[in-house]
Short mmCIF file of N, CA and C in Angstrom, two decimals:
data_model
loop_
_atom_site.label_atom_id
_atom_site.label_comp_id
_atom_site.label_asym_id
_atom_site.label_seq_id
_atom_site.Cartn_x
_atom_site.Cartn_y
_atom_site.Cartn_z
N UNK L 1 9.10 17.82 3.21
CA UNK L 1 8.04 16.87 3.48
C UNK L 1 7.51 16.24 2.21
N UNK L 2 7.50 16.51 0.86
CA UNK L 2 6.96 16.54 -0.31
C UNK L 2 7.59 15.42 -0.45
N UNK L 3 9.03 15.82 0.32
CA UNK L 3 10.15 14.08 -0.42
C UNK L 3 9.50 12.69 -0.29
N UNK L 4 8.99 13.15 1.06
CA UNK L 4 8.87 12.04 2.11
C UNK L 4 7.59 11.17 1.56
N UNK L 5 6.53 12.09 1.76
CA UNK L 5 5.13 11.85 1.04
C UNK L 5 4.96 10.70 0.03
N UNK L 6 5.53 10.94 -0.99
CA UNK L 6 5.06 9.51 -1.71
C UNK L 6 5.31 8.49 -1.37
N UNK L 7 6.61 8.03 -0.86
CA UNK L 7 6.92 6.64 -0.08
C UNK L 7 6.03 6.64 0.97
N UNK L 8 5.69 7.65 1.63
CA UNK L 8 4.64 7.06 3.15
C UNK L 8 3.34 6.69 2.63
N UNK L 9 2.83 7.32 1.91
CA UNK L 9 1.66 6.97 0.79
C UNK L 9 1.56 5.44 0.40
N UNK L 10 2.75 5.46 -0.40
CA UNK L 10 2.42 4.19 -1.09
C UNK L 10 2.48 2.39 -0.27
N UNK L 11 3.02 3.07 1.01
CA UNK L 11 3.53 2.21 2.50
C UNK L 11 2.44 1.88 3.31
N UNK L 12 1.45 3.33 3.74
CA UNK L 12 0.34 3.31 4.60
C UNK L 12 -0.41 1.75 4.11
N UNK L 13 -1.06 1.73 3.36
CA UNK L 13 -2.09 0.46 3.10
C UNK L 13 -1.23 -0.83 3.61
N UNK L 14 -0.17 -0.83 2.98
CA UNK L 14 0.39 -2.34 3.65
C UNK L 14 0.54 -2.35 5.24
N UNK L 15 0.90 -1.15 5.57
CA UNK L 15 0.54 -0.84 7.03
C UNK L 15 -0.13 -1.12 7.70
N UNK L 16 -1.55 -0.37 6.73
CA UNK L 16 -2.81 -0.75 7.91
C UNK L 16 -3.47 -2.23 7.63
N UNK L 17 -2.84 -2.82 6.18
CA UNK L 17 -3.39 -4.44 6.50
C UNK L 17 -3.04 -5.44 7.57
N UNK L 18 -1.61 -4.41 7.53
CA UNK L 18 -0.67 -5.98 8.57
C UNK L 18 -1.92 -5.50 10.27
N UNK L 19 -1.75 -3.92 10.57
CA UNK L 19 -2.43 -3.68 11.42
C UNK L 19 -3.63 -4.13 11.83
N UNK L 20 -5.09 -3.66 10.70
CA UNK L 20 -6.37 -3.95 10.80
C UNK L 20 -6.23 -5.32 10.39
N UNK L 21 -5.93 -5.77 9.65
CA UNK L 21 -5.99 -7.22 9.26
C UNK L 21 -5.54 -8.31 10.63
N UNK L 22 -4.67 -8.31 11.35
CA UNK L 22 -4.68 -9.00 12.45
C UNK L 22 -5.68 -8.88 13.65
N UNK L 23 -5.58 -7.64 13.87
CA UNK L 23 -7.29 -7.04 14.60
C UNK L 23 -8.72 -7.80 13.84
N UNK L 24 -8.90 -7.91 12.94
CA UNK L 24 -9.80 -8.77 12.35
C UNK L 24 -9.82 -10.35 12.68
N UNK L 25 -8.62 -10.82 12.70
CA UNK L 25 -8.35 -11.82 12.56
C UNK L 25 -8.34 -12.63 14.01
N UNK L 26 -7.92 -11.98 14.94
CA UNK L 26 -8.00 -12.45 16.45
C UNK L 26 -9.33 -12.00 17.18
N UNK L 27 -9.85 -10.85 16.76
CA UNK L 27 -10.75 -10.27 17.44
C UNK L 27 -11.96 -9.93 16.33
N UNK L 28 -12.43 -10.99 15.97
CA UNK L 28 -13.29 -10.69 14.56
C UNK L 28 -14.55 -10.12 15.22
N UNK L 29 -15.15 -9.71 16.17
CA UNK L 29 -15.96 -8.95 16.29
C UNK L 29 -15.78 -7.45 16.53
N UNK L 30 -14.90 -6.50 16.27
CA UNK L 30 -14.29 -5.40 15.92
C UNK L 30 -14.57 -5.40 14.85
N UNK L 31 -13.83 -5.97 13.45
CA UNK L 31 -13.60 -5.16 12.25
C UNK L 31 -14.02 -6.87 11.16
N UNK L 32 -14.41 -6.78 10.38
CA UNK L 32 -15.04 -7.66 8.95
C UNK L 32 -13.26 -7.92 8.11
N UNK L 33 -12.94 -8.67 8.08
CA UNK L 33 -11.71 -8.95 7.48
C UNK L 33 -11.54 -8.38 5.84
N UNK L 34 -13.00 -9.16 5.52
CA UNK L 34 -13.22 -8.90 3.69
C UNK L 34 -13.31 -7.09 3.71
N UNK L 35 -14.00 -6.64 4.87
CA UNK L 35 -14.11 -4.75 4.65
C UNK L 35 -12.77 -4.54 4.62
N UNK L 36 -11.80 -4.49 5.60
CA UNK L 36 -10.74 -4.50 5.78
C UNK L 36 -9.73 -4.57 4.28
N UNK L 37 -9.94 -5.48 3.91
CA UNK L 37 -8.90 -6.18 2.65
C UNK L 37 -9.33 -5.52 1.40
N UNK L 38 -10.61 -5.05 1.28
CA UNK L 38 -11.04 -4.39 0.09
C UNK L 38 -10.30 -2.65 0.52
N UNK L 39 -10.79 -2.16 1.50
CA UNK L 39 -10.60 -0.82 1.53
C UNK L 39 -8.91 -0.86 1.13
N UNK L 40 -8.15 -1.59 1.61
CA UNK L 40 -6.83 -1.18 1.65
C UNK L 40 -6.08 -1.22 0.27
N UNK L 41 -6.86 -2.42 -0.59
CA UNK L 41 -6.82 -2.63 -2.15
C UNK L 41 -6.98 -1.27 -2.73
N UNK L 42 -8.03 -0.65 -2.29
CA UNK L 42 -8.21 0.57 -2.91
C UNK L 42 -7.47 1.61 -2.70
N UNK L 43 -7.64 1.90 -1.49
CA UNK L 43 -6.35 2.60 -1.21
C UNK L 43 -5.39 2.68 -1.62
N UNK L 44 -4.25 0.98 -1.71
CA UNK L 44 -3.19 0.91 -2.43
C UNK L 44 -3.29 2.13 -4.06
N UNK L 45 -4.33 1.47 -4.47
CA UNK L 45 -4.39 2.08 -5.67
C UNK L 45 -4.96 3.12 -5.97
N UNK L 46 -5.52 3.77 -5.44
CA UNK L 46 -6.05 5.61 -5.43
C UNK L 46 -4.46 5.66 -4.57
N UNK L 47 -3.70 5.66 -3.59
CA UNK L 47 -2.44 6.34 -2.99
C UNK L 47 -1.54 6.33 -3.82
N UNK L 48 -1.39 5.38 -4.81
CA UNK L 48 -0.39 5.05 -5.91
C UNK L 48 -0.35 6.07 -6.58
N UNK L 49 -1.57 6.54 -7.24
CA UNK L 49 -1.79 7.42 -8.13
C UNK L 49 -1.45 8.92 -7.65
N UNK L 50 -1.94 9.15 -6.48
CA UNK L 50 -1.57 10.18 -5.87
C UNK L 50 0.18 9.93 -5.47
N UNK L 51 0.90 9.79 -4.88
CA UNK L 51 1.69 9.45 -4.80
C UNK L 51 2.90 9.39 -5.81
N UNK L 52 2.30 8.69 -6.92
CA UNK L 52 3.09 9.51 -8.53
C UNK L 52 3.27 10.83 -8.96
N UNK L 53 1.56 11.37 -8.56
CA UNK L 53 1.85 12.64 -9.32
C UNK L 53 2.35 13.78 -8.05
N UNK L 54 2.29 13.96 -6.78
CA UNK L 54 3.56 14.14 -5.73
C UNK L 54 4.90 14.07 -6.47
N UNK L 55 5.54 13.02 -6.68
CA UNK L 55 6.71 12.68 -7.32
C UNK L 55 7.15 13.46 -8.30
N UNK L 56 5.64 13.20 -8.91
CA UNK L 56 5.93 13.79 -10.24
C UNK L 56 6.07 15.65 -10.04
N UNK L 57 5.37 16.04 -9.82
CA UNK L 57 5.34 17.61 -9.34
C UNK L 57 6.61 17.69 -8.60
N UNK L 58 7.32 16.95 -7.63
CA UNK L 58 8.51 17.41 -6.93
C UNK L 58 9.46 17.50 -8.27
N UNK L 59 9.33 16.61 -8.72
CA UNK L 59 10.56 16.46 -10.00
C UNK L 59 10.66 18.09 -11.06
N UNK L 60 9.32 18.14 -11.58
CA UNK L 60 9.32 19.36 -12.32
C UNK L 60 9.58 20.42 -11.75
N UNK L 61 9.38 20.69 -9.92
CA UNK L 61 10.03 22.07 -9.66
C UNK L 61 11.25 21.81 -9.18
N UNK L 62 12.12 20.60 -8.89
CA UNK L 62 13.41 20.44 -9.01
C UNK L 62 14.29 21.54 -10.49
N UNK L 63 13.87 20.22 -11.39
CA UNK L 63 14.00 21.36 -13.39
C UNK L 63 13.48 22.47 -13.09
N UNK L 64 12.81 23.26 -12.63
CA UNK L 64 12.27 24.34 -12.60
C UNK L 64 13.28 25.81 -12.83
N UNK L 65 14.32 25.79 -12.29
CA UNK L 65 15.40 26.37 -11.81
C UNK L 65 16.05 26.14 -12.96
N UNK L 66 16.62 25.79 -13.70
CA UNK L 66 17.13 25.35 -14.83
C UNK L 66 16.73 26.42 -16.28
N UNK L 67 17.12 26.91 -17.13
CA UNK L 67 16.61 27.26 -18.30
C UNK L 67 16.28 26.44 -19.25
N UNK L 68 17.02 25.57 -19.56
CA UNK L 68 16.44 24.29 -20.70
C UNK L 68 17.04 22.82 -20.03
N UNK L 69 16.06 22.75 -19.22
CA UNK L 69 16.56 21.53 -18.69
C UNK L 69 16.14 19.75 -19.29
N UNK L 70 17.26 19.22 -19.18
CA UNK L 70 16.45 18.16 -19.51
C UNK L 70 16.50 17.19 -18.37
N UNK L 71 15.46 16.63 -18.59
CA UNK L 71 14.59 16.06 -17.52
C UNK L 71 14.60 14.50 -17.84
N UNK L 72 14.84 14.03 -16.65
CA UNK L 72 15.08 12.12 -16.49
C UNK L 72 14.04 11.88 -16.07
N UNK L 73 13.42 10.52 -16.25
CA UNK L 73 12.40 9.92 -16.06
C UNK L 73 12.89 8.45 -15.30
N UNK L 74 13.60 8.42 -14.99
CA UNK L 74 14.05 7.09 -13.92
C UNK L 74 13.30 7.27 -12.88
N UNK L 75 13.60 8.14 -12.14
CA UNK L 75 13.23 8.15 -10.61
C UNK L 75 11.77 7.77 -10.89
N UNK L 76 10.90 8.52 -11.96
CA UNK L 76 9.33 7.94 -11.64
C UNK L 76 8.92 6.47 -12.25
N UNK L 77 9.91 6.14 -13.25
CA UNK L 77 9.79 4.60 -13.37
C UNK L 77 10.16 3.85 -12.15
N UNK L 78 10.88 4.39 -11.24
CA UNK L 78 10.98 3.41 -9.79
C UNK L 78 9.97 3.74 -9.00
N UNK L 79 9.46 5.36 -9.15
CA UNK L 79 7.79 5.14 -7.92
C UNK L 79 7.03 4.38 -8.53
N UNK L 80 6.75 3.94 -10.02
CA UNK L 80 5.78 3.15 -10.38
C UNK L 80 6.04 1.57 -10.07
N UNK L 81 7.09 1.17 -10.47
CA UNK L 81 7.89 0.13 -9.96
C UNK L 81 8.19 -0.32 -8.37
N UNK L 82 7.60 0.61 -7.37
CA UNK L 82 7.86 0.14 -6.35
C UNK L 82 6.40 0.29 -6.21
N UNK L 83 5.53 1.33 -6.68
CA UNK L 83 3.75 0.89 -6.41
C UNK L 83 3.65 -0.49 -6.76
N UNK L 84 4.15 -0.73 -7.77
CA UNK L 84 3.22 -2.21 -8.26
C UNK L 84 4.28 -3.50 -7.39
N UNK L 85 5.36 -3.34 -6.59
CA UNK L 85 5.71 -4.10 -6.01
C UNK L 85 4.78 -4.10 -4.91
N UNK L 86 4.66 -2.96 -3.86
CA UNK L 86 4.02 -2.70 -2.65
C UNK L 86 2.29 -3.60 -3.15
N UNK L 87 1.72 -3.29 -4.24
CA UNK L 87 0.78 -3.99 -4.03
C UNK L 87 0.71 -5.57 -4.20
N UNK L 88 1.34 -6.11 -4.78
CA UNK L 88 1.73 -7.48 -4.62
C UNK L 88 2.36 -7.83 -3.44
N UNK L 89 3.23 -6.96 -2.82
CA UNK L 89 3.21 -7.30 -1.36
C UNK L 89 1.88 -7.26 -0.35
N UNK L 90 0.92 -6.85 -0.55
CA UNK L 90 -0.26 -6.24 -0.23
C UNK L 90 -1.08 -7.59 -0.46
N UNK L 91 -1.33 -8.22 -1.75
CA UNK L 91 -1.90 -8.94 -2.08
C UNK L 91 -1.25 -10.46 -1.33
N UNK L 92 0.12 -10.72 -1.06
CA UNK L 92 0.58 -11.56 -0.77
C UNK L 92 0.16 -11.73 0.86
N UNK L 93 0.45 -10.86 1.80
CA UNK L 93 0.00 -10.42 3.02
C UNK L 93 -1.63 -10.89 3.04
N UNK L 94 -2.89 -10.30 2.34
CA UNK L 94 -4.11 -11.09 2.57
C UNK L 94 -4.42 -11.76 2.11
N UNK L 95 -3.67 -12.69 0.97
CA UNK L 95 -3.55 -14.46 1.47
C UNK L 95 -3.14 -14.92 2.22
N UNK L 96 -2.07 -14.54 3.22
CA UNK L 96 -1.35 -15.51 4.15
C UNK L 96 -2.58 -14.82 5.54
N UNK L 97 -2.94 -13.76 5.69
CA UNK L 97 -3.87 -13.59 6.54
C UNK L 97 -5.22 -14.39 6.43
N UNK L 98 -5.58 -14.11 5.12
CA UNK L 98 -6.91 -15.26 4.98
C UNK L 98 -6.76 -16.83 5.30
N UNK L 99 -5.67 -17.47 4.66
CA UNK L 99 -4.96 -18.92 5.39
C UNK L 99 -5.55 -18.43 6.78
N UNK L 100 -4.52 -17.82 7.49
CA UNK L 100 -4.45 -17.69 8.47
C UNK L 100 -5.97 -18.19 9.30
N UNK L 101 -6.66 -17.50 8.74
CA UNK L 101 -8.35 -16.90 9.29
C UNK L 101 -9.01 -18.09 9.30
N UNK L 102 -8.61 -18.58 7.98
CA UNK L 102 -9.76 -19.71 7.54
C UNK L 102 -8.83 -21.24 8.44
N UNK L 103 -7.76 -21.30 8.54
CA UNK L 103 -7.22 -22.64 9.76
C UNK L 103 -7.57 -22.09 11.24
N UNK L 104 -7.42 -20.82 11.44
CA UNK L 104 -8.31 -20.42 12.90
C UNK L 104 -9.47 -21.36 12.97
N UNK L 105 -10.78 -20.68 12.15
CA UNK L 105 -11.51 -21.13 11.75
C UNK L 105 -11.93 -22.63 12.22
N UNK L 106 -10.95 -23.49 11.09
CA UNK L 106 -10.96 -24.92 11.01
C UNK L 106 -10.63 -25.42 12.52
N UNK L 107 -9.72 -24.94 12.83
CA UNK L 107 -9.21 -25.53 14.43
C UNK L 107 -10.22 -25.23 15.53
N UNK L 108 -10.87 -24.09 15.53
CA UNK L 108 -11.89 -23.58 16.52
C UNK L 108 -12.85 -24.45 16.32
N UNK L 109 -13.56 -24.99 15.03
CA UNK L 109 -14.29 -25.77 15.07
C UNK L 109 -14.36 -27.81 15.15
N UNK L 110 -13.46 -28.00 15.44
CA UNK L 110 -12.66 -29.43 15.87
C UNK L 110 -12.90 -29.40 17.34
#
């Protein structure tokens, strides 16, 4: 399960934007769009962090077993490398939702 963990981590927030973020967006008396878009920002980035050091801990008791092992650092240059993709995907997603919100918006009021 440890494997699994950091990718679901670093996934959840874009998750729950596409999720809560459309719920906001059709049904704006449920959920505040801007609450919505901030919490998940954060998230992204407190899960990131957690999520590394997961990684990171699986990796060292992988070497663990080893007597003088030496130890690669790729695999966690790609969890960091795919955090900072996931949040630009993140960020890209509540602009096209905010568009979205704000031509609702414009059209409802015409």
């Amino acid at each position: 399960m440890l494997n699994v963990l950091p990718l679901l981590l670093i996934i959840l927030p874009v998750l729950s934007q596409l999720i809560w973020g459309t719920f906001a967006i059709y049904k704006p008396a449920s959920f505040k769009f801007s609450q919505i878009s901030w919490i998940n920002v954060l998230l992204q980035i407190i899960l990131s962090f957690v999520a590394f050091n997961i990684a990171d801990y699986n990796f060292s008791k992988q070497y663990e077993q080893y007597p003088n092992p030496m130890r690669c650092g790729m695999p966690l240059v790609g969890m960091a490398v795919a955090c900072f993709f996931l949040l630009f995907i993140l960020i890209l997603i509540l602009v096209i939702q905010f568009l979205i919100k704000r031509w609702r918006a414009k059209r409802n009021k015409i």
